[in-house]
Amino acid sequence: MKSFINVEDLGPLDKAMAEAFEIKNDRFKYQHLGKNKTLMMIFFNNSLRTRLSTQKAAMNLGMNVIVLDVNAGAWKLETERGVIMDGDKSEHLLEAIPVMGCYCDMIGVRSFAGLTDREYDYAETVLQQFIKYSGRPVFAMETATVHPLQAFADLITIEEHKVVERPKVVLTWAPHCRALPQAVPNSFAQWMNAAPDVDLVITHPEGYELDPKFVGNARVEYDQKKAFEGADFIYAKNWSNPGVTNPADYGKITCNDMSWTVDTEHMSWTNNGKFMHCLPVRRNLIVTDDVIESPNSLVIPEAANREISCSVVIKRMLENL
């Protein structure tokens, strides 16, 4: 595996899931694979779970780890070609990337959407430059449009906590005070579609339709209560307008309906449903205190599984070095 962006990069999902549970039972089993190998983690944006879980996974596998925060510990990087670099950006990504590649065996990249140019974001311009010019295997630690390590961890969590063979899983939009990318909901939908035993429903206000390539075979329901009925898992997440129905709305907040906040009444519509969120979460915007603190909240086990999902990905890449 030379790059990891989407679920299909892992190959058969059942084998990847089996590997995840194998690693969870013995996190240091494959430590020999990373001996004398170096992972470079590059952050264009803030991170807590991704930074800690990825570094822990790499260390479990015996790797050395270098962490570079582009906004705080490096020259400001220009990402566009043809730009006269007479501003505050001192180095171009096209020189920086191959230099980074000289110092490591593998690269993880975290870079969010700008939310102003849909074509630029959905082309994964920054990530693709790392894949093309670094000369190293590259995996996504969240990008403009996807967050596969999170979605993989979500699937592991659902598998661990499901009580029926084919659970009903609902991805629900919820309000937020800031415009957020679609990366988490995109990947969540993509991975749930790939899982053979998940009944996926996506619910959101009209106009917030995700890109069809991620929605796949999921059922879209605009009535949130109807979507929640009989659900086994509720995955709440805000996303800004994806611009699918109206490109001019891309990256904008076009709905502030607080009735979409997940509270106790919402959860009462479910089949004793479990609550999930990728974190960080804005309490009492996305979800109320009582729901996220309830026994049915899986946000901490979900976060813990980030170490496991990342371990599988790094292991696969180490095996192909």
Short mmCIF file of C-alpha atoms in Angstrom, two decimals:
data_model
loop_
_atom_site.label_atom_id
_atom_site.label_comp_id
_atom_site.label_asym_id
_atom_site.label_seq_id
_atom_site.Cartn_x
_atom_site.Cartn_y
_atom_site.Cartn_z
CA MET A 1 0.00 0.00 0.00
CA LYS A 2 1.71 3.18 -1.22
CA SER A 3 -1.02 5.63 -0.23
CA PHE A 4 -4.06 5.61 2.02
CA ILE A 5 -6.92 7.99 1.36
CA ASN A 6 -10.09 5.96 0.93
CA VAL A 7 -11.55 2.66 2.11
CA GLU A 8 -10.68 0.83 -1.12
CA ASP A 9 -6.97 1.44 -0.47
CA LEU A 10 -7.12 -1.17 2.32
CA GLY A 11 -8.30 -3.98 0.08
CA PRO A 12 -10.83 -6.45 1.50
CA LEU A 13 -12.46 -4.72 4.45
CA ASP A 14 -13.13 -7.93 6.37
CA LYS A 15 -9.40 -8.69 6.44
CA ALA A 16 -8.59 -5.15 7.61
CA MET A 17 -11.15 -5.45 10.41
CA ALA A 18 -9.73 -8.80 11.50
CA GLU A 19 -6.28 -7.24 11.54
CA ALA A 20 -7.57 -4.36 13.65
CA PHE A 21 -8.84 -6.71 16.35
CA GLU A 22 -5.62 -8.74 16.18
CA ILE A 23 -3.61 -5.57 16.81
CA LYS A 24 -5.96 -4.45 19.57
CA ASN A 25 -5.26 -7.72 21.37
CA ASP A 26 -1.47 -7.26 21.01
CA ARG A 27 -0.47 -3.72 20.09
CA PHE A 28 3.27 -4.50 19.99
CA LYS A 29 3.09 -7.70 17.94
CA TYR A 30 4.53 -6.06 14.83
CA GLN A 31 7.07 -3.80 16.50
CA HIS A 32 9.86 -5.31 14.42
CA LEU A 33 8.39 -3.84 11.23
CA GLY A 34 9.21 -0.26 12.17
CA LYS A 35 12.71 -0.74 13.54
CA ASN A 36 15.03 1.96 12.16
CA LYS A 37 12.13 3.46 10.16
CA THR A 38 10.90 7.03 10.54
CA LEU A 39 7.39 8.45 10.20
CA MET A 40 7.03 12.16 9.49
CA MET A 41 3.69 13.65 10.53
CA ILE A 42 2.92 16.98 8.86
CA PHE A 43 0.17 19.20 10.27
CA PHE A 44 -1.24 22.15 8.40
CA ASN A 45 -4.03 22.32 11.00
CA ASN A 46 -4.58 21.75 14.70
CA SER A 47 -4.97 18.24 16.06
CA LEU A 48 -5.35 16.34 19.31
CA ARG A 49 -6.59 12.77 18.66
CA THR A 50 -4.93 12.46 15.25
CA ARG A 51 -1.56 13.66 16.52
CA LEU A 52 -1.55 11.51 19.65
CA SER A 53 -3.07 8.34 18.18
CA THR A 54 -0.89 8.34 15.07
CA GLN A 55 2.28 8.91 17.03
CA LYS A 56 1.32 6.18 19.50
CA ALA A 57 0.52 3.75 16.68
CA ALA A 58 3.86 4.40 15.00
CA MET A 59 5.73 3.94 18.28
CA ASN A 60 3.86 0.68 18.93
CA LEU A 61 5.18 -0.49 15.57
CA GLY A 62 8.76 0.43 16.51
CA MET A 63 9.08 3.60 14.43
CA ASN A 64 10.85 6.87 15.10
CA VAL A 65 8.48 9.84 14.73
CA ILE A 66 9.06 13.40 13.55
CA VAL A 67 6.18 15.87 13.99
CA LEU A 68 6.15 19.06 11.93
CA ASP A 69 3.57 21.76 12.61
CA VAL A 70 3.70 23.87 9.46
CA ASN A 71 1.96 26.83 11.11
CA ALA A 72 4.22 26.98 14.15
CA GLY A 73 7.50 25.20 13.48
CA ALA A 74 8.41 25.81 9.85
CA TRP A 75 8.54 28.43 7.14
CA LYS A 76 5.13 29.40 5.83
CA LEU A 77 4.54 27.33 2.72
CA GLU A 78 3.18 28.42 -0.64
CA THR A 79 1.01 25.74 -2.27
CA GLU A 80 0.10 27.39 -5.57
CA ARG A 81 2.12 27.31 -8.79
CA GLY A 82 2.81 30.51 -10.69
CA VAL A 83 2.63 32.74 -7.63
CA ILE A 84 5.11 35.60 -7.21
CA MET A 85 6.33 34.82 -3.71
CA ASP A 86 6.67 38.36 -2.40
CA GLY A 87 4.38 37.89 0.59
CA ASP A 88 4.72 36.12 3.92
CA LYS A 89 5.33 32.63 2.47
CA SER A 90 9.06 31.93 2.29
CA GLU A 91 9.15 28.40 0.87
CA HIS A 92 7.23 26.56 -1.79
CA LEU A 93 5.67 23.19 -1.07
CA LEU A 94 7.31 21.77 -4.20
CA GLU A 95 10.76 22.22 -2.66
CA ALA A 96 9.67 21.44 0.89
CA ILE A 97 8.03 18.10 0.05
CA PRO A 98 11.07 16.31 -1.46
CA VAL A 99 13.23 17.69 1.36
CA MET A 100 10.83 16.18 3.89
CA GLY A 101 11.02 12.92 2.00
CA CYS A 102 14.79 12.83 2.51
CA TYR A 103 14.36 12.53 6.27
CA CYS A 104 11.74 9.80 6.60
CA ASP A 105 10.36 6.54 5.27
CA MET A 106 6.67 7.41 5.42
CA ILE A 107 4.57 10.59 5.60
CA GLY A 108 1.23 11.38 7.21
CA VAL A 109 -0.44 14.62 6.07
CA ARG A 110 -3.21 16.62 7.71
CA SER A 111 -4.63 19.50 5.69
CA PHE A 112 -8.17 20.91 5.86
CA ALA A 113 -10.41 22.35 3.17
CA GLY A 114 -10.19 26.05 2.44
CA LEU A 115 -13.97 26.06 1.89
CA THR A 116 -13.76 28.77 -0.77
CA ASP A 117 -12.91 26.81 -3.92
CA ARG A 118 -14.77 23.50 -4.16
CA GLU A 119 -12.83 22.30 -7.20
CA TYR A 120 -9.49 22.94 -5.49
CA ASP A 121 -10.57 21.22 -2.27
CA TYR A 122 -12.13 18.19 -3.91
CA ALA A 123 -9.06 17.70 -6.12
CA GLU A 124 -7.09 17.16 -2.87
CA THR A 125 -4.44 19.48 -4.24
CA VAL A 126 -2.14 19.55 -1.21
CA LEU A 127 -2.25 15.83 -0.47
CA GLN A 128 -1.73 14.88 -4.09
CA GLN A 129 1.45 16.97 -4.22
CA PHE A 130 2.86 14.94 -1.32
CA ILE A 131 1.99 11.70 -3.09
CA LYS A 132 3.58 12.92 -6.33
CA TYR A 133 6.75 14.59 -5.08
CA SER A 134 7.76 13.06 -1.73
CA GLY A 135 8.96 9.70 -3.02
CA ARG A 136 7.47 8.13 0.12
CA PRO A 137 4.26 6.29 1.05
CA VAL A 138 1.69 8.87 2.14
CA PHE A 139 -1.42 8.48 4.27
CA ALA A 140 -4.18 10.95 5.04
CA MET A 141 -4.54 12.21 8.61
CA GLU A 142 -7.60 14.16 7.38
CA THR A 143 -7.70 16.10 4.16
CA ALA A 144 -9.90 18.61 2.42
CA THR A 145 -12.55 15.96 1.74
CA VAL A 146 -11.86 12.78 3.74
CA HIS A 147 -10.81 11.52 7.17
CA PRO A 148 -10.30 7.78 6.64
CA LEU A 149 -8.50 7.01 9.91
CA GLN A 150 -11.50 8.37 11.79
CA ALA A 151 -14.02 6.43 9.71
CA PHE A 152 -12.03 3.21 10.12
CA ALA A 153 -12.03 3.73 13.90
CA ASP A 154 -15.77 4.43 13.77
CA LEU A 155 -16.39 1.13 12.00
CA ILE A 156 -14.29 -0.75 14.56
CA THR A 157 -16.32 0.89 17.35
CA ILE A 158 -19.64 -0.04 15.76
CA GLU A 159 -18.50 -3.63 15.31
CA GLU A 160 -17.53 -3.81 18.99
CA HIS A 161 -20.80 -2.38 20.31
CA LYS A 162 -23.49 -3.59 17.95
CA VAL A 163 -26.19 -5.85 19.39
CA VAL A 164 -27.84 -6.81 16.10
CA GLU A 165 -26.22 -8.33 13.04
CA ARG A 166 -27.14 -5.45 10.74
CA PRO A 167 -27.41 -2.24 12.80
CA LYS A 168 -29.17 0.86 11.60
CA VAL A 169 -26.59 3.65 11.59
CA VAL A 170 -27.67 7.26 11.18
CA LEU A 171 -25.35 10.07 10.17
CA THR A 172 -27.06 13.27 11.26
CA TRP A 173 -26.15 16.87 10.55
CA ALA A 174 -26.18 19.15 13.60
CA PRO A 175 -25.75 22.93 13.93
CA HIS A 176 -22.44 24.66 14.54
CA CYS A 177 -21.15 28.20 14.96
CA ARG A 178 -18.38 27.79 12.36
CA ALA A 179 -18.23 26.54 8.80
CA LEU A 180 -16.71 23.06 8.92
CA PRO A 181 -15.41 20.75 6.15
CA GLN A 182 -17.27 17.70 4.92
CA ALA A 183 -14.30 15.36 5.45
CA VAL A 184 -15.64 13.41 8.43
CA PRO A 185 -19.18 12.86 7.11
CA ASN A 186 -17.80 12.05 3.64
CA SER A 187 -15.54 9.31 4.98
CA PHE A 188 -18.10 8.03 7.47
CA ALA A 189 -20.63 7.56 4.67
CA GLN A 190 -18.04 5.98 2.41
CA TRP A 191 -16.88 3.45 5.01
CA MET A 192 -20.39 2.56 6.20
CA ASN A 193 -21.36 1.93 2.59
CA ALA A 194 -18.35 -0.37 2.21
CA ALA A 195 -19.25 -2.36 5.32
CA PRO A 196 -21.43 -5.34 4.36
CA ASP A 197 -23.65 -5.33 7.48
CA VAL A 198 -24.62 -1.68 8.01
CA ASP A 199 -27.95 -0.03 7.17
CA LEU A 200 -26.89 3.59 6.63
CA VAL A 201 -29.26 6.56 6.72
CA ILE A 202 -28.08 10.16 6.26
CA THR A 203 -30.23 12.98 7.55
CA HIS A 204 -29.69 16.72 7.09
CA PRO A 205 -31.54 19.89 6.10
CA GLU A 206 -32.36 20.26 2.43
CA GLY A 207 -29.47 21.79 0.52
CA TYR A 208 -26.81 20.05 2.63
CA GLU A 209 -26.49 17.02 0.36
CA LEU A 210 -23.06 15.38 0.44
CA ASP A 211 -21.26 14.53 -2.77
CA PRO A 212 -23.00 11.52 -4.37
CA LYS A 213 -19.72 9.59 -4.61
CA PHE A 214 -19.68 9.45 -0.81
CA VAL A 215 -23.41 9.04 -0.23
CA GLY A 216 -23.38 5.89 -2.35
CA ASN A 217 -26.31 3.60 -1.57
CA ALA A 218 -27.24 5.29 1.70
CA ARG A 219 -30.82 6.41 2.19
CA VAL A 220 -31.16 10.19 2.57
CA GLU A 221 -33.95 11.30 4.90
CA TYR A 222 -34.73 14.99 5.45
CA ASP A 223 -37.03 14.29 8.40
CA GLN A 224 -34.64 13.83 11.33
CA LYS A 225 -37.17 12.13 13.59
CA LYS A 226 -38.06 9.62 10.91
CA ALA A 227 -34.36 8.94 10.32
CA PHE A 228 -33.72 8.31 14.04
CA GLU A 229 -36.58 5.87 14.50
CA GLY A 230 -35.22 2.43 15.37
CA ALA A 231 -31.59 3.51 14.98
CA ASP A 232 -28.87 1.55 16.76
CA PHE A 233 -26.15 4.20 16.33
CA ILE A 234 -26.41 7.96 15.95
CA TYR A 235 -23.36 9.67 14.48
CA ALA A 236 -23.72 13.44 14.84
CA LYS A 237 -21.54 15.82 12.86
CA ASN A 238 -21.80 19.29 11.46
CA TRP A 239 -20.68 20.12 7.96
CA SER A 240 -20.88 23.32 5.95
CA ASN A 241 -22.84 23.42 2.74
CA PRO A 242 -21.17 21.02 0.28
CA GLY A 243 -22.32 23.06 -2.72
CA VAL A 244 -23.78 20.04 -4.50
CA THR A 245 -27.19 21.55 -5.19
CA ASN A 246 -25.95 25.14 -5.35
CA PRO A 247 -22.20 25.60 -6.00
CA ALA A 248 -22.36 29.22 -4.82
CA ASP A 249 -23.19 27.97 -1.31
CA TYR A 250 -20.05 25.84 -0.98
CA GLY A 251 -18.44 26.20 2.44
CA LYS A 252 -21.18 28.45 3.78
CA ILE A 253 -23.52 28.06 6.74
CA THR A 254 -26.96 28.10 5.16
CA CYS A 255 -28.85 26.59 8.12
CA ASN A 256 -28.73 27.33 11.85
CA ASP A 257 -31.71 25.23 12.93
CA MET A 258 -31.10 24.33 16.58
CA SER A 259 -33.85 21.71 16.46
CA TRP A 260 -31.23 19.41 14.88
CA THR A 261 -29.14 19.38 18.09
CA VAL A 262 -29.08 15.81 19.44
CA ASP A 263 -30.75 15.75 22.85
CA THR A 264 -32.50 13.21 25.07
CA GLU A 265 -35.73 13.50 23.12
CA HIS A 266 -33.90 12.77 19.87
CA MET A 267 -32.26 9.69 21.38
CA SER A 268 -35.63 8.48 22.69
CA TRP A 269 -36.67 7.95 19.05
CA THR A 270 -33.91 5.35 18.62
CA ASN A 271 -33.59 1.68 19.53
CA ASN A 272 -31.65 2.49 22.69
CA GLY A 273 -29.13 3.96 20.26
CA LYS A 274 -25.48 4.61 20.95
CA PHE A 275 -24.20 8.16 20.41
CA MET A 276 -21.03 8.79 18.37
CA HIS A 277 -19.00 11.84 17.42
CA CYS A 278 -15.41 12.23 16.19
CA LEU A 279 -14.52 15.00 18.69
CA PRO A 280 -13.86 17.77 19.42
CA VAL A 281 -17.54 18.53 19.92
CA ARG A 282 -19.32 21.80 20.69
CA ARG A 283 -21.59 20.82 23.55
CA ASN A 284 -25.20 22.01 23.38
CA LEU A 285 -24.77 22.84 19.70
CA ILE A 286 -24.04 19.38 18.29
CA VAL A 287 -25.18 17.39 21.33
CA THR A 288 -26.47 18.15 24.80
CA ASP A 289 -24.50 17.40 27.95
CA ASP A 290 -26.83 14.64 29.08
CA VAL A 291 -26.48 12.70 25.83
CA ILE A 292 -22.70 12.88 25.50
CA GLU A 293 -22.29 11.98 29.18
CA SER A 294 -24.80 9.13 29.08
CA PRO A 295 -23.86 5.42 29.30
CA ASN A 296 -24.77 5.15 25.62
CA SER A 297 -22.09 7.63 24.55
CA LEU A 298 -19.21 6.01 22.67
CA VAL A 299 -17.09 9.08 22.04
CA ILE A 300 -14.19 7.91 24.25
CA PRO A 301 -13.98 4.29 23.00
CA GLU A 302 -14.29 5.74 19.49
CA ALA A 303 -11.33 8.05 20.10
CA ALA A 304 -9.32 5.19 21.61
CA ASN A 305 -9.83 3.16 18.44
CA ARG A 306 -8.01 5.82 16.44
CA GLU A 307 -4.78 4.19 17.65
CA ILE A 308 -5.97 0.86 16.25
CA SER A 309 -7.11 2.09 12.85
CA CYS A 310 -3.85 3.94 12.37
CA SER A 311 -1.81 0.92 13.46
CA VAL A 312 -3.37 -1.18 10.69
CA VAL A 313 -2.62 1.45 8.05
CA ILE A 314 0.99 2.03 9.12
CA LYS A 315 1.59 -1.73 9.42
CA ARG A 316 0.35 -2.27 5.87
CA MET A 317 2.66 0.46 4.59
CA LEU A 318 5.66 -0.85 6.50
CA GLU A 319 5.12 -4.29 4.98
CA ASN A 320 5.47 -2.74 1.52
CA LEU A 321 8.58 -0.65 2.13
#
